Amino acid sequence: MPILNGLSISTLGMRAQATALHVIGTNVSNVQTGGFKRTDVEFQTLISEKLFQQSDINGTRPKILQRNSIQGHLQITNRLLDLAIVGDGFFVTQSTLDGNGQLLYNRDGSFETRVVNEITVTDRQTGDTFQSSDSYLADKNGNFLLGYPVSADGTFPTTGEPVPMRVDRNAFIDLGAVTTSAELQANLDSNAAIVGDHLTAVSRLDVGGTRAEGMELLAISFIDSNGTRQTARLNFTKADTNEWDVSATYNGNGTAQIDEIELSGDPTDVGDVYSITVNGTSVSYTAVSGDTLTDVVSGLVAAVNADPSVSAAVTATAGADNGTLRLTATAVNTPVTTTASTTNGPDGAQLETITIGSVAAGERYNVIIDRTTVSYTATAVDTAATVAASLVSAINATGTVNTIVTAAAGAAPGTLTLTGDTAGDVVGITSTRDTAQVDTVTIAGTVEAGDIYNVAVNGNNVSYVTTGLEANLAEIRDAIVSAINSDATVMGLVTAAAGTAAGEILLTSDNAGTAHITTSRAVNGGATADNIIGQSTTIANATAQTTGIDNTTTTAAFTASANAASVTTIVEAEAINTTTGLTRLTFTGDGLILSPDTVSFDFSIPASATLPAATATFDMDVSNLHQFANGFLFQGYSENGFEASSLNEVTFDSRGRVVGFFDNGRSRELYQVPLAKFANPDALETKNGQVFLETTESGTATIETIDLSEIATFATSVREVSNVDLVDEFTTLIKTQQAYNSSANAFRTMDEMYQAATQMKR
């Protein structure tokens, strides 16, 4: 009845506008909420089914749309821990500290510190302990803000998982800032006397106090890994015209000899032997299939450290460069004699292992050897082992391939191996499995006489006319199966069988890897016109399928190549003070330094009464060294380290980095805040506290720093509040109110009409 339909239309209109009013109210109430993202309401028309070629419009329904991708308003706060995203992306937070919590995303950058655990802190100077608390950066809901911690070299990682950021006073008290770079400005006297042996001159100075003529000394300082300032002495001696040697001497426990062994060649050659001899005792490693120089180094390191005689003299570790290892003497002032050699192994033949997986009758298993295919078709009684054995026989009996490879049963059941007949030759080997096509044909309808079901395979039609005496669809299906299997035109193409459902027929190709085309139709001959037949291909013709057969190169073919091993002593044994290895400085005839631009130092500081052993490794910039004939002149020295100290406060910079300010007056970048970006941020799920969860519709979060993603910038001491526009909201409110009132008036009018119609009936 149109009047009743009008009542429902008006009701839907009022309900839809009421929803819109609710959304507007929520938006307006959160106009100052940090990170709040408004929702908008759009309306969809509801249309009923057609009656007498006319459609009846049945009102409207609301559709709520989240506007997470729209930038919110920025509000200056001057708080150190406020950070606003200008652009796309979301802050990444985590509900728990242990890494097992839920990842939550938000736009409210008003952060604070959250205390989590009571901790015990040890005073670095006195060794006394006291109780304190740790704290982490967190959002207003207590979720931990995630970031990337700074690396030892001062850079930030670009991959990996971000972590909660600890920022309490004691978070970095034991770290300090290790010296990683330094700069020296000085002039070396071009008229200085030449010193024949730099290390001998340094040794005589330390032992007997005799300073060689022309030797120049300079004290420098640096910060070690304990955060403690240390001092060292730079030793300069003139080696030749326009050449100087420099080393550093510091208060250590003496210098142990370090030999570096560099390997070269192709270790993938099976059978190559690499040998190291230390003080007359040799150890070796023999390369196996797949080895790299890194594997050979690991093997030699293990061999050296496992041999009692050799490990008593040296300790082996992998070197910094690929293919290098270092032997460090176990005692200072104890020279060791090290040599290294290699022996090349023979050429290697290719070895391929082929594994047969699941086996089904009618499937064809193919092995392609240098473009020649050898095949075997499985029968109903075959297993993976019998298929493998049949392929072995077929390969060895095929003249075009048995001169290239030799097949044999593999060690594991259902496997076979192919060994190249000529060492060094690479054989192209692949394997595939051809499966049979299976089509599903389904019949339906009322069982009655005269209905015709037709199935055609490659255009060969098979028909069945129902008698009406069939008890059900299953009997009709069985009759069609029998008709197909007895038809001479489709024999050899497919075999029919009953499916799992009552009206289901399976047509399986008799030839693996060969496609067939199945069509079907039904002709209704009975009184009820409801008979149908339809087909769908469940497994397409599947040639070159890798599932069920796999080949793996166990040993690649190779031709033995030359290998080499060389030994270089990079640190001499030294007894009293610890002196680093020397670096040769070269100058031009005009007194400018030619090479190198930097000098590298590696210090090992012994333990003290209150501090453990420490290290310091840094490069000193010497590009401002000169060699003029006006005496030795020190002009300046600086380094970038600073002593360990307590953290006072933290803030953010415009790159999203957490900057810490310490008691010693230094500042330091501690963490990098990344952003999460989504393919469809408006599809994120909103949770309490204006945080968001990832959904299937939003896509998976991509977490990157702004340096990589370039999707946004950061505004410091600024907070992003809601993206609600009050003018738009109140404009929409007026329209919504008018629409609600109009629907209400329409409802009242329809009600009065209905009452009038009711009275007329009476």
Short mmCIF file of N, CA, C and O in Angstrom, two decimals, residues 333-421:
data_model
loop_
_atom_site.label_atom_id
_atom_site.label_comp_id
_atom_site.label_asym_id
_atom_site.label_seq_id
_atom_site.Cartn_x
_atom_site.Cartn_y
_atom_site.Cartn_z
N ASN A 333 104.67 -9.20 23.17
CA ASN A 333 106.13 -9.30 23.05
C ASN A 333 106.58 -10.72 22.72
O ASN A 333 107.69 -11.14 23.09
N THR A 334 105.74 -11.47 22.04
CA THR A 334 106.08 -12.83 21.63
C THR A 334 105.81 -12.97 20.14
O THR A 334 104.67 -13.20 19.72
N PRO A 335 106.84 -12.80 19.32
CA PRO A 335 106.63 -12.89 17.88
C PRO A 335 106.19 -14.29 17.45
O PRO A 335 106.57 -15.29 18.06
N VAL A 336 105.38 -14.36 16.41
CA VAL A 336 104.98 -15.64 15.83
C VAL A 336 105.31 -15.59 14.34
O VAL A 336 105.36 -14.52 13.73
N THR A 337 105.55 -16.78 13.78
CA THR A 337 105.86 -16.89 12.35
C THR A 337 104.67 -17.54 11.66
O THR A 337 104.29 -18.66 12.00
N THR A 338 104.11 -16.82 10.68
CA THR A 338 102.90 -17.30 10.02
C THR A 338 103.12 -17.34 8.51
O THR A 338 103.66 -16.39 7.93
N THR A 339 102.74 -18.45 7.89
CA THR A 339 102.71 -18.56 6.43
C THR A 339 101.36 -19.14 6.03
O THR A 339 100.66 -19.76 6.84
N ALA A 340 101.00 -18.95 4.75
CA ALA A 340 99.73 -19.48 4.23
C ALA A 340 99.95 -19.96 2.81
O ALA A 340 100.77 -19.41 2.07
N SER A 341 99.22 -21.02 2.42
CA SER A 341 99.36 -21.57 1.07
C SER A 341 98.05 -22.19 0.63
O SER A 341 97.14 -22.41 1.45
N THR A 342 97.93 -22.46 -0.68
CA THR A 342 96.75 -23.11 -1.22
C THR A 342 97.15 -24.21 -2.18
O THR A 342 98.21 -24.15 -2.81
N THR A 343 96.31 -25.25 -2.29
CA THR A 343 96.48 -26.33 -3.26
C THR A 343 95.18 -26.48 -4.02
O THR A 343 94.11 -26.67 -3.41
N ASN A 344 95.24 -26.39 -5.36
CA ASN A 344 94.02 -26.45 -6.16
C ASN A 344 93.54 -27.89 -6.32
O ASN A 344 94.33 -28.80 -6.58
N GLY A 345 92.22 -28.10 -6.17
CA GLY A 345 91.63 -29.42 -6.34
C GLY A 345 91.34 -29.72 -7.80
O GLY A 345 91.59 -28.90 -8.69
N PRO A 346 90.78 -30.90 -8.10
CA PRO A 346 90.48 -31.29 -9.48
C PRO A 346 89.22 -30.60 -9.99
O PRO A 346 88.46 -30.01 -9.22
N ASP A 347 88.99 -30.71 -11.34
CA ASP A 347 87.74 -30.24 -11.91
C ASP A 347 86.58 -31.03 -11.31
O ASP A 347 86.72 -32.21 -10.96
N GLY A 348 85.39 -30.42 -11.23
CA GLY A 348 84.24 -31.08 -10.61
C GLY A 348 83.10 -31.31 -11.59
O GLY A 348 82.84 -30.49 -12.48
N ALA A 349 82.44 -32.46 -11.45
CA ALA A 349 81.29 -32.80 -12.29
C ALA A 349 80.01 -32.32 -11.61
O ALA A 349 79.90 -32.30 -10.39
N GLN A 350 79.03 -31.97 -12.42
CA GLN A 350 77.73 -31.53 -11.91
C GLN A 350 76.97 -32.71 -11.33
O GLN A 350 76.96 -33.81 -11.88
N LEU A 351 76.32 -32.48 -10.19
CA LEU A 351 75.49 -33.50 -9.56
C LEU A 351 74.13 -32.88 -9.27
O LEU A 351 74.02 -31.88 -8.58
N GLU A 352 73.08 -33.50 -9.85
CA GLU A 352 71.72 -33.00 -9.71
C GLU A 352 70.86 -34.07 -9.04
O GLU A 352 70.95 -35.26 -9.38
N THR A 353 70.06 -33.67 -8.07
CA THR A 353 69.14 -34.59 -7.40
C THR A 353 67.71 -34.24 -7.77
O THR A 353 67.30 -33.08 -7.66
N ILE A 354 66.95 -35.23 -8.24
CA ILE A 354 65.55 -35.03 -8.62
C ILE A 354 64.68 -35.80 -7.63
O ILE A 354 64.92 -36.98 -7.36
N THR A 355 63.67 -35.13 -7.09
CA THR A 355 62.79 -35.72 -6.08
C THR A 355 61.38 -35.82 -6.63
O THR A 355 60.82 -34.83 -7.13
N ILE A 356 60.81 -37.02 -6.57
CA ILE A 356 59.42 -37.26 -6.99
C ILE A 356 58.53 -37.08 -5.78
O ILE A 356 58.76 -37.67 -4.73
N GLY A 357 57.50 -36.27 -5.90
CA GLY A 357 56.58 -36.03 -4.80
C GLY A 357 55.38 -36.96 -4.88
O GLY A 357 55.51 -38.18 -5.01
N SER A 358 54.17 -36.38 -4.86
CA SER A 358 52.96 -37.19 -4.94
C SER A 358 52.83 -37.81 -6.33
O SER A 358 53.26 -37.25 -7.33
N VAL A 359 52.24 -39.01 -6.39
CA VAL A 359 52.10 -39.75 -7.65
C VAL A 359 50.63 -40.08 -7.86
O VAL A 359 49.95 -40.55 -6.94
N ALA A 360 50.15 -39.82 -9.06
CA ALA A 360 48.78 -40.16 -9.43
C ALA A 360 48.79 -40.80 -10.81
O ALA A 360 49.59 -40.45 -11.67
N ALA A 361 47.88 -41.77 -10.99
CA ALA A 361 47.81 -42.47 -12.28
C ALA A 361 47.52 -41.47 -13.40
O ALA A 361 46.70 -40.57 -13.24
N GLY A 362 48.18 -41.65 -14.52
CA GLY A 362 47.98 -40.82 -15.69
C GLY A 362 48.88 -39.60 -15.74
O GLY A 362 48.97 -38.95 -16.78
N GLU A 363 49.56 -39.27 -14.65
CA GLU A 363 50.46 -38.12 -14.66
C GLU A 363 51.77 -38.50 -15.36
O GLU A 363 52.26 -39.62 -15.21
N ARG A 364 52.32 -37.54 -16.10
CA ARG A 364 53.55 -37.78 -16.83
C ARG A 364 54.68 -36.97 -16.20
O ARG A 364 54.57 -35.77 -16.00
N TYR A 365 55.77 -37.64 -15.85
CA TYR A 365 56.93 -37.02 -15.21
C TYR A 365 58.03 -36.85 -16.25
O TYR A 365 58.43 -37.82 -16.91
N ASN A 366 58.52 -35.59 -16.41
CA ASN A 366 59.47 -35.27 -17.46
C ASN A 366 60.78 -34.77 -16.86
O ASN A 366 60.77 -33.95 -15.93
N VAL A 367 61.88 -35.23 -17.41
CA VAL A 367 63.20 -34.69 -17.08
C VAL A 367 63.79 -34.18 -18.39
O VAL A 367 63.94 -34.95 -19.35
N ILE A 368 64.10 -32.86 -18.43
CA ILE A 368 64.64 -32.24 -19.64
C ILE A 368 66.14 -32.05 -19.45
O ILE A 368 66.57 -31.32 -18.54
N ILE A 369 66.92 -32.73 -20.29
CA ILE A 369 68.38 -32.70 -20.18
C ILE A 369 68.92 -32.10 -21.47
O ILE A 369 68.83 -32.71 -22.53
N ASP A 370 69.50 -30.90 -21.36
CA ASP A 370 70.00 -30.19 -22.55
C ASP A 370 68.98 -30.23 -23.69
O ASP A 370 69.28 -30.64 -24.81
N ARG A 371 67.72 -29.87 -23.38
CA ARG A 371 66.60 -29.74 -24.33
C ARG A 371 66.06 -31.07 -24.86
O ARG A 371 65.23 -31.09 -25.75
N THR A 372 66.54 -32.19 -24.34
CA THR A 372 65.96 -33.50 -24.67
C THR A 372 65.10 -33.95 -23.50
O THR A 372 65.56 -34.01 -22.36
N THR A 373 63.83 -34.29 -23.79
CA THR A 373 62.90 -34.66 -22.73
C THR A 373 62.79 -36.18 -22.62
O THR A 373 62.56 -36.88 -23.62
N VAL A 374 62.96 -36.68 -21.42
CA VAL A 374 62.75 -38.09 -21.11
C VAL A 374 61.56 -38.15 -20.16
O VAL A 374 61.55 -37.46 -19.14
N SER A 375 60.54 -38.99 -20.50
CA SER A 375 59.29 -38.98 -19.74
C SER A 375 58.92 -40.38 -19.27
O SER A 375 59.33 -41.41 -19.84
N TYR A 376 58.08 -40.40 -18.23
CA TYR A 376 57.46 -41.64 -17.76
C TYR A 376 56.07 -41.29 -17.26
O TYR A 376 55.88 -40.33 -16.50
N THR A 377 55.05 -42.09 -17.70
CA THR A 377 53.66 -41.88 -17.29
C THR A 377 53.30 -42.89 -16.20
O THR A 377 53.45 -44.10 -16.38
N ALA A 378 52.84 -42.37 -15.05
CA ALA A 378 52.56 -43.22 -13.90
C ALA A 378 51.28 -44.04 -14.12
O ALA A 378 50.33 -43.59 -14.76
N THR A 379 51.29 -45.25 -13.57
CA THR A 379 50.12 -46.12 -13.57
C THR A 379 49.50 -46.12 -12.18
O THR A 379 50.02 -45.49 -11.25
N ALA A 380 48.42 -46.86 -12.02
CA ALA A 380 47.71 -46.88 -10.75
C ALA A 380 48.54 -47.51 -9.64
O ALA A 380 48.30 -47.25 -8.46
N VAL A 381 49.50 -48.36 -9.98
CA VAL A 381 50.27 -49.06 -8.95
C VAL A 381 51.60 -48.37 -8.66
O VAL A 381 52.35 -48.81 -7.79
N ASP A 382 51.91 -47.30 -9.38
CA ASP A 382 53.21 -46.64 -9.20
C ASP A 382 53.28 -45.88 -7.88
O ASP A 382 52.28 -45.35 -7.38
N THR A 383 54.51 -45.84 -7.34
CA THR A 383 54.83 -45.00 -6.20
C THR A 383 55.95 -44.05 -6.61
O THR A 383 56.47 -44.14 -7.73
N ALA A 384 56.33 -43.15 -5.70
CA ALA A 384 57.43 -42.23 -6.00
C ALA A 384 58.70 -43.00 -6.31
O ALA A 384 59.47 -42.64 -7.21
N ALA A 385 58.94 -44.10 -5.59
CA ALA A 385 60.16 -44.88 -5.80
C ALA A 385 60.15 -45.55 -7.17
O ALA A 385 61.18 -45.57 -7.86
N THR A 386 59.00 -46.10 -7.60
CA THR A 386 58.96 -46.79 -8.90
C THR A 386 59.04 -45.79 -10.05
O THR A 386 59.62 -46.07 -11.09
N VAL A 387 58.45 -44.60 -9.86
CA VAL A 387 58.57 -43.57 -10.89
C VAL A 387 60.03 -43.15 -11.04
O VAL A 387 60.55 -43.02 -12.14
N ALA A 388 60.73 -42.96 -9.89
CA ALA A 388 62.14 -42.58 -9.94
C ALA A 388 62.96 -43.66 -10.64
O ALA A 388 63.82 -43.38 -11.48
N ALA A 389 62.69 -44.94 -10.31
CA ALA A 389 63.43 -46.04 -10.93
C ALA A 389 63.17 -46.10 -12.44
O ALA A 389 64.09 -46.36 -13.23
N SER A 390 61.92 -45.86 -12.84
CA SER A 390 61.59 -45.90 -14.26
C SER A 390 62.28 -44.76 -15.01
O SER A 390 62.74 -44.93 -16.15
N LEU A 391 62.37 -43.58 -14.40
CA LEU A 391 63.07 -42.47 -15.03
C LEU A 391 64.56 -42.75 -15.16
O LEU A 391 65.19 -42.39 -16.16
N VAL A 392 65.15 -43.42 -14.13
CA VAL A 392 66.57 -43.79 -14.21
C VAL A 392 66.81 -44.68 -15.43
O VAL A 392 67.73 -44.46 -16.22
N SER A 393 65.95 -45.69 -15.60
CA SER A 393 66.10 -46.61 -16.73
C SER A 393 65.93 -45.88 -18.06
O SER A 393 66.68 -46.10 -19.01
N ALA A 394 64.90 -45.00 -18.12
CA ALA A 394 64.63 -44.30 -19.37
C ALA A 394 65.78 -43.37 -19.75
O ALA A 394 66.17 -43.27 -20.91
N ILE A 395 66.34 -42.66 -18.77
CA ILE A 395 67.45 -41.72 -19.05
C ILE A 395 68.66 -42.48 -19.53
O ILE A 395 69.31 -42.11 -20.54
N ASN A 396 69.01 -43.55 -18.83
CA ASN A 396 70.21 -44.31 -19.21
C ASN A 396 70.05 -45.04 -20.53
O ASN A 396 71.04 -45.45 -21.16
N ALA A 397 68.78 -45.21 -20.99
CA ALA A 397 68.54 -45.90 -22.26
C ALA A 397 68.37 -44.92 -23.42
O ALA A 397 68.22 -45.36 -24.56
N THR A 398 68.37 -43.64 -23.16
CA THR A 398 68.18 -42.63 -24.21
C THR A 398 69.54 -42.16 -24.70
O THR A 398 70.32 -41.55 -23.95
N GLY A 399 69.82 -42.44 -25.97
CA GLY A 399 71.14 -42.18 -26.51
C GLY A 399 71.53 -40.72 -26.55
O GLY A 399 72.71 -40.38 -26.50
N THR A 400 70.57 -39.81 -26.65
CA THR A 400 70.91 -38.39 -26.75
C THR A 400 71.31 -37.78 -25.41
O THR A 400 71.88 -36.68 -25.38
N VAL A 401 71.02 -38.48 -24.31
CA VAL A 401 71.37 -37.90 -23.00
C VAL A 401 72.30 -38.78 -22.18
O VAL A 401 72.95 -38.28 -21.26
N ASN A 402 72.37 -40.11 -22.48
CA ASN A 402 73.21 -40.96 -21.63
C ASN A 402 74.70 -40.74 -21.84
O ASN A 402 75.54 -41.29 -21.12
N THR A 403 75.05 -39.95 -22.88
CA THR A 403 76.46 -39.56 -23.04
C THR A 403 76.75 -38.25 -22.34
O THR A 403 77.91 -37.80 -22.31
N ILE A 404 75.71 -37.61 -21.78
CA ILE A 404 75.88 -36.33 -21.08
C ILE A 404 75.85 -36.53 -19.57
O ILE A 404 76.67 -35.99 -18.84
N VAL A 405 74.87 -37.35 -19.12
CA VAL A 405 74.73 -37.61 -17.70
C VAL A 405 74.51 -39.11 -17.48
O VAL A 405 74.13 -39.85 -18.40
N THR A 406 74.73 -39.52 -16.25
CA THR A 406 74.43 -40.88 -15.83
C THR A 406 73.44 -40.81 -14.69
O THR A 406 73.65 -40.09 -13.71
N ALA A 407 72.32 -41.55 -14.83
CA ALA A 407 71.27 -41.53 -13.81
C ALA A 407 71.45 -42.70 -12.87
O ALA A 407 71.92 -43.77 -13.24
N ALA A 408 71.07 -42.47 -11.60
CA ALA A 408 71.15 -43.52 -10.58
C ALA A 408 70.11 -43.24 -9.51
O ALA A 408 69.61 -42.10 -9.38
N ALA A 409 69.74 -44.28 -8.77
CA ALA A 409 68.80 -44.11 -7.67
C ALA A 409 69.43 -43.23 -6.60
O ALA A 409 70.62 -43.35 -6.29
N GLY A 410 68.63 -42.32 -6.02
CA GLY A 410 69.14 -41.45 -4.97
C GLY A 410 69.15 -42.14 -3.62
O GLY A 410 68.64 -43.25 -3.45
N ALA A 411 69.73 -41.47 -2.64
CA ALA A 411 69.83 -42.04 -1.30
C ALA A 411 68.47 -42.09 -0.62
O ALA A 411 68.17 -43.03 0.12
N ALA A 412 67.63 -41.10 -0.87
CA ALA A 412 66.30 -41.06 -0.25
C ALA A 412 65.28 -41.73 -1.16
O ALA A 412 65.42 -41.70 -2.39
N PRO A 413 64.24 -42.34 -0.61
CA PRO A 413 63.20 -42.96 -1.44
C PRO A 413 62.56 -41.92 -2.35
O PRO A 413 62.32 -40.78 -1.95
N GLY A 414 62.28 -42.32 -3.60
CA GLY A 414 61.64 -41.42 -4.54
C GLY A 414 62.55 -40.39 -5.13
O GLY A 414 62.08 -39.38 -5.66
N THR A 415 63.88 -40.59 -5.06
CA THR A 415 64.83 -39.64 -5.64
C THR A 415 65.74 -40.36 -6.63
O THR A 415 65.93 -41.57 -6.56
N LEU A 416 66.27 -39.57 -7.57
CA LEU A 416 67.29 -40.07 -8.48
C LEU A 416 68.33 -38.99 -8.66
O LEU A 416 68.05 -37.81 -8.45
N THR A 417 69.54 -39.40 -9.00
CA THR A 417 70.62 -38.44 -9.20
C THR A 417 71.11 -38.50 -10.64
O THR A 417 71.10 -39.56 -11.27
N LEU A 418 71.53 -37.32 -11.15
CA LEU A 418 72.12 -37.21 -12.47
C LEU A 418 73.52 -36.64 -12.31
O LEU A 418 73.69 -35.54 -11.78
N THR A 419 74.52 -37.40 -12.74
CA THR A 419 75.91 -36.97 -12.62
C THR A 419 76.47 -36.68 -14.01
O THR A 419 76.35 -37.50 -14.93
N GLY A 420 77.04 -35.47 -14.17
CA GLY A 420 77.63 -35.11 -15.45
C GLY A 420 78.76 -36.06 -15.84
O GLY A 420 79.59 -36.43 -15.00
N ASP A 421 78.78 -36.48 -17.12
CA ASP A 421 79.81 -37.41 -17.56
C ASP A 421 81.15 -36.73 -17.78
O ASP A 421 82.19 -37.40 -17.80
#
